[in-house]
Tab-separated table of C-alpha atoms in Angstrom:
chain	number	residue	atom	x	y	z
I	1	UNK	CA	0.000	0.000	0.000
I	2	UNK	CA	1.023	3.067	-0.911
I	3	UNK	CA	2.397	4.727	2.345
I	4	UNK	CA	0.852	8.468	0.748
I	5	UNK	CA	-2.007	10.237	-0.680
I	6	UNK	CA	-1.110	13.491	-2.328
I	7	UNK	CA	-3.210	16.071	-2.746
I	8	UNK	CA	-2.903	19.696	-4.064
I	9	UNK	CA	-5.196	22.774	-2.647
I	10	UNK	CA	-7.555	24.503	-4.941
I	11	UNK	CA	-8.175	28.296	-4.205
I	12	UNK	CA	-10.341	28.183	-1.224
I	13	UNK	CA	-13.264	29.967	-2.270
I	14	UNK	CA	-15.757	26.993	-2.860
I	15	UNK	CA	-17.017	24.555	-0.892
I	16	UNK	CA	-18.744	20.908	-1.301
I	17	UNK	CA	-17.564	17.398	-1.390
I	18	UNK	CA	-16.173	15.004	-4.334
I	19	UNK	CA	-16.264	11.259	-4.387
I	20	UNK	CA	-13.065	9.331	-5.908
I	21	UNK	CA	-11.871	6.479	-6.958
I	22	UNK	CA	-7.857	6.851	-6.304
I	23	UNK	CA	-5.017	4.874	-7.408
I	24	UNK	CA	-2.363	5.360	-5.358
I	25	UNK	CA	0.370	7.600	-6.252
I	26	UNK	CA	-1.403	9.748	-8.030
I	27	UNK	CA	-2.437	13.374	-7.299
I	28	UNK	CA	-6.385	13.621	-6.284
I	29	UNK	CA	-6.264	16.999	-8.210
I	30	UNK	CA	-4.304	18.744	-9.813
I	31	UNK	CA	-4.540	22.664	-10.080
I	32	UNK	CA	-4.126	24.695	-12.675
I	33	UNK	CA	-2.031	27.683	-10.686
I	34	UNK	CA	-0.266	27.902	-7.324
I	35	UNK	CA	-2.348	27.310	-4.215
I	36	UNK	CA	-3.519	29.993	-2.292
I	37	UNK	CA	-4.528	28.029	0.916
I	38	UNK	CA	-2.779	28.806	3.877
I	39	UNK	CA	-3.752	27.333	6.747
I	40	UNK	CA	-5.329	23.452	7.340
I	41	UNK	CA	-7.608	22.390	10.066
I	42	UNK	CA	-10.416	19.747	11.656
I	43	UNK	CA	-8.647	17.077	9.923
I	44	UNK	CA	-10.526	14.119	10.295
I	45	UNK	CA	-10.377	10.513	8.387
I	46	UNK	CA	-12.537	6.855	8.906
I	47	UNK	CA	-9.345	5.004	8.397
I	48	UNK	CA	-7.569	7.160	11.151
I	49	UNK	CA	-4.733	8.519	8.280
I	50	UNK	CA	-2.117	11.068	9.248
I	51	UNK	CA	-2.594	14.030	7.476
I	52	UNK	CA	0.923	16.073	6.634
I	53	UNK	CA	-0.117	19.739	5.278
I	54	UNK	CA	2.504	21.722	3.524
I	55	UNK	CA	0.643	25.542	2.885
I	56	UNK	CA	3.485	26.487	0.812
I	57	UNK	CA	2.584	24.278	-1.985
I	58	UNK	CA	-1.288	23.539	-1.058
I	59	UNK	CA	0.034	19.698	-0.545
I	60	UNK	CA	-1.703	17.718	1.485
I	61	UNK	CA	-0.235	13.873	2.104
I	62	UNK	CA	-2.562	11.694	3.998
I	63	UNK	CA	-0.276	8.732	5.478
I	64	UNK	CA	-1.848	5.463	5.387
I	65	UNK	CA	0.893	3.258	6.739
I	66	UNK	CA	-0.980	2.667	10.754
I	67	UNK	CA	-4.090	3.087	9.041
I	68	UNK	CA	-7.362	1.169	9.907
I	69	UNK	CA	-9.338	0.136	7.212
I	70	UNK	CA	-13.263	0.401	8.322
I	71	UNK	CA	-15.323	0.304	5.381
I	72	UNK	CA	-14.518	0.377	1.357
I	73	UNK	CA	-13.485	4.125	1.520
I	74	UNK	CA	-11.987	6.408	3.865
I	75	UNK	CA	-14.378	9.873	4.591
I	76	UNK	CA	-11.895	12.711	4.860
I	77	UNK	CA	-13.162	15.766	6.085
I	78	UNK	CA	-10.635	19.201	6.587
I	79	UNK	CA	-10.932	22.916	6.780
I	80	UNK	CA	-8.653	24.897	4.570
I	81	UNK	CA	-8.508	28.919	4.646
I	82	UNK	CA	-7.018	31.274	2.205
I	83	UNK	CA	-4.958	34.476	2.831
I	84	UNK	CA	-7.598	36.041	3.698
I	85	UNK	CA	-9.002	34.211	6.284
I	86	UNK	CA	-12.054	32.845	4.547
I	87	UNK	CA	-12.366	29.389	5.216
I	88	UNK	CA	-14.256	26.316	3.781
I	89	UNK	CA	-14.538	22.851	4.592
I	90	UNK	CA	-13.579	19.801	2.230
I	91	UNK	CA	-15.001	16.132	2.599
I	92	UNK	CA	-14.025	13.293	-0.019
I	93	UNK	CA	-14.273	9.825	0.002
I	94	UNK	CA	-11.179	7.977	-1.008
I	95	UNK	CA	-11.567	4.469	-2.779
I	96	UNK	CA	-8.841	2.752	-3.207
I	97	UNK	CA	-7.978	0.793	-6.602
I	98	UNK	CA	-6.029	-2.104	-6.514
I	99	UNK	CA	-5.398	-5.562	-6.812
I	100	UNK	CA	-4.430	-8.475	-4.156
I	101	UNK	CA	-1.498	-10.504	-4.589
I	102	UNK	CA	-0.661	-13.974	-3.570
I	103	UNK	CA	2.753	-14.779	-2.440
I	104	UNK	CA	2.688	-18.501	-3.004
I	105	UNK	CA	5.415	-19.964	-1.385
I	106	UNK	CA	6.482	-19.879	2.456
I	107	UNK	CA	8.913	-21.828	4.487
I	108	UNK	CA	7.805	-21.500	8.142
I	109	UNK	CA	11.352	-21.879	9.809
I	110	UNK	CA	11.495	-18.639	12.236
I	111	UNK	CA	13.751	-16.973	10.286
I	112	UNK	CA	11.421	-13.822	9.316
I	113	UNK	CA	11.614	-14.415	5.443
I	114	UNK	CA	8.409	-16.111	3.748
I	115	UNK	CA	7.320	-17.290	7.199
I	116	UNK	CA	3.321	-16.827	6.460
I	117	UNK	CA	1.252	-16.712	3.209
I	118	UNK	CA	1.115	-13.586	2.095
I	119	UNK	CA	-2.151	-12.099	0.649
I	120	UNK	CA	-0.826	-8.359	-0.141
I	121	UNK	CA	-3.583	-5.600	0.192
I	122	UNK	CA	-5.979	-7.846	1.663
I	123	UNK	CA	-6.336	-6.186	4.791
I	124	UNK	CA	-6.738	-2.711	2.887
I	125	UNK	CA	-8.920	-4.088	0.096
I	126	UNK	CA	-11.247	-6.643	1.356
I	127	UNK	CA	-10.920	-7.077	4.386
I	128	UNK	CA	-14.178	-8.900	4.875
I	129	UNK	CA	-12.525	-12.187	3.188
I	130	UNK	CA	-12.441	-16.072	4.251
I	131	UNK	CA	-9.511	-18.266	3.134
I	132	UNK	CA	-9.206	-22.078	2.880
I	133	UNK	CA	-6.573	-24.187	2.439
I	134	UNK	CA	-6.552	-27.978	1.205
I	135	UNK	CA	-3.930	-30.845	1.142
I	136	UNK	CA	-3.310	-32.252	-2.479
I	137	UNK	CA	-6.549	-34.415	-1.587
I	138	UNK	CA	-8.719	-31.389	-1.284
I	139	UNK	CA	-9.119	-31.807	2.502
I	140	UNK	CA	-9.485	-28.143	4.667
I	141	UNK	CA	-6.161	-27.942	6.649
I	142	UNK	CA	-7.151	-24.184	7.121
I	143	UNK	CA	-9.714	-21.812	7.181
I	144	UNK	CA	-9.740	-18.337	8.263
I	145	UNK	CA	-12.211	-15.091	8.097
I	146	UNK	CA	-11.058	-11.883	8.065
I	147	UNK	CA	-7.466	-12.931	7.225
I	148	UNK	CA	-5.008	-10.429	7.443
I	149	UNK	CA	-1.250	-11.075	6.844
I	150	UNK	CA	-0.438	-8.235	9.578
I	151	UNK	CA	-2.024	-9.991	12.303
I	152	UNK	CA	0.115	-13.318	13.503
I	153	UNK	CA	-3.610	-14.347	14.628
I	154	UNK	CA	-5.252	-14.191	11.640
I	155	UNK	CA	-2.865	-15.363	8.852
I	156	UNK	CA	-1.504	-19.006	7.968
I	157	UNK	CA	1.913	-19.493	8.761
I	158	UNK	CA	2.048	-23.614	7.933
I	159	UNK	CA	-0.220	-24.449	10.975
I	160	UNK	CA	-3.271	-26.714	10.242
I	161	UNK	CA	-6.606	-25.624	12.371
I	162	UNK	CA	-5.820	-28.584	14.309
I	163	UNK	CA	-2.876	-27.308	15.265
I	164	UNK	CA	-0.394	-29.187	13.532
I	165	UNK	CA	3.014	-28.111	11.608
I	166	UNK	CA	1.965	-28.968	8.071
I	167	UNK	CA	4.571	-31.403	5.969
I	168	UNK	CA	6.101	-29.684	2.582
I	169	UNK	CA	4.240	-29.549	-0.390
I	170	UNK	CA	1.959	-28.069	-2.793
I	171	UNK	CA	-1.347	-26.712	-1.150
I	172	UNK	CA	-4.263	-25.310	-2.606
I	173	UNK	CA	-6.150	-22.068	-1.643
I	174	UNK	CA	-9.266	-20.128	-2.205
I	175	UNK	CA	-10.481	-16.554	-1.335
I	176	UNK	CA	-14.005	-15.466	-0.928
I	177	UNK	CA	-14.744	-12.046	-0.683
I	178	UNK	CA	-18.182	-10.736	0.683
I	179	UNK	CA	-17.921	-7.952	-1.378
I	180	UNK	CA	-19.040	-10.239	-4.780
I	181	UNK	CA	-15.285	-9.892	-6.010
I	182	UNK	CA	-14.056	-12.900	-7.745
I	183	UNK	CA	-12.659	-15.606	-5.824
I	184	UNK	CA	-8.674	-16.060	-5.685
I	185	UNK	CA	-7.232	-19.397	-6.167
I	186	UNK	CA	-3.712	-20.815	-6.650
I	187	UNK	CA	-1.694	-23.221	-5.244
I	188	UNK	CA	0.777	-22.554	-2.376
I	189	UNK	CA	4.451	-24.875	-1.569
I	190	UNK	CA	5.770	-24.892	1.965
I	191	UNK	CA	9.088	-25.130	2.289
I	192	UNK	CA	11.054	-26.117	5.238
């Protein structure tokens, strides 16, 4: 996930709110002369971003990186005032676009590298999810909702349910997501 969201400062004389869809890295708008905005305020954001506000330049960088995802957007509501002291208040609701990627390979030895199956942007994306996981016989060794590959909890690091180390091999998963998105699937080889 992108650890920023920049953002450049219209002139502050209107007011109302904007819906996006935002792929990260990318400016959520981009103004056609220098911002006149001086001074940021009332920050407030569903995800619980950081919000970094440079008036020189009218950029605003919304830091994502402790973030909590609650919901499919994050609401972001500010007050930004001009030069002159007239003031309005922004809200938006940033979507973010992108995909989730399966790591398929772990070797669950301690050592800090590969150690759990990773299922990048997950926790950002869709983070109302279930994963399974079957032997090479198509029996459930695992099953977890809400998986999340930043919470030792709730992510599969070779353990069956049962609570057994899992021998090498070739696994298979699958990844249901309550939102209607496809389902993922793959296989998956631990290593130790």
């Amino acid at each position: 996930m992108n650890p920023g969201v920049r953002t450049a400062c219209r002139p502050c004389r209107s007011s109302g709110g904007a819906n996006h869809n935002h792929r990260p890295g990318h400016p959520l708008f981009r103004p056609e002369r220098q911002p006149e905005c001086t001074s940021f305020s009332g920050f407030s954001s569903s995800w619980s971003a950081s919000p970094s506000y440079d008036g020189a330049t009218g950029t605003l960088v919304l830091d994502y990186a402790n973030a909590t995802p609650a919901g499919p957007s994050d609401e972001v509501g500010f007050t930004l005032c001009d030069q002159l002291g007239a003031c309005t208040q922004a809200t938006l609701s940033i979507a973010i676009d992108g995909s989730i990627t399966a790591y398929n390979g772990i070797s669950p030895n301690g050592d800090g590298i590969n150690d759990y199956f990773i299922l990048k942007n997950i926790q950002f994306l869709e983070p109302d999810n279930k994963v399974n996981i079957y032997n090479r016989w198509g029996d459930k060794v695992f099953e977890m909702e809400g998986y999340n590959p930043d919470i030792p909890e709730k992510r599969f690091n070779g353990i069956s349910d049962k609570g057994k180390a899992l021998p090498s091999g070739v696994y298979f998963y699958k990844v249901e997501f309550s939102s209607g998105r496809e389902p993922l699937t793959g296989y998956l080889t631990i290593k130790k």
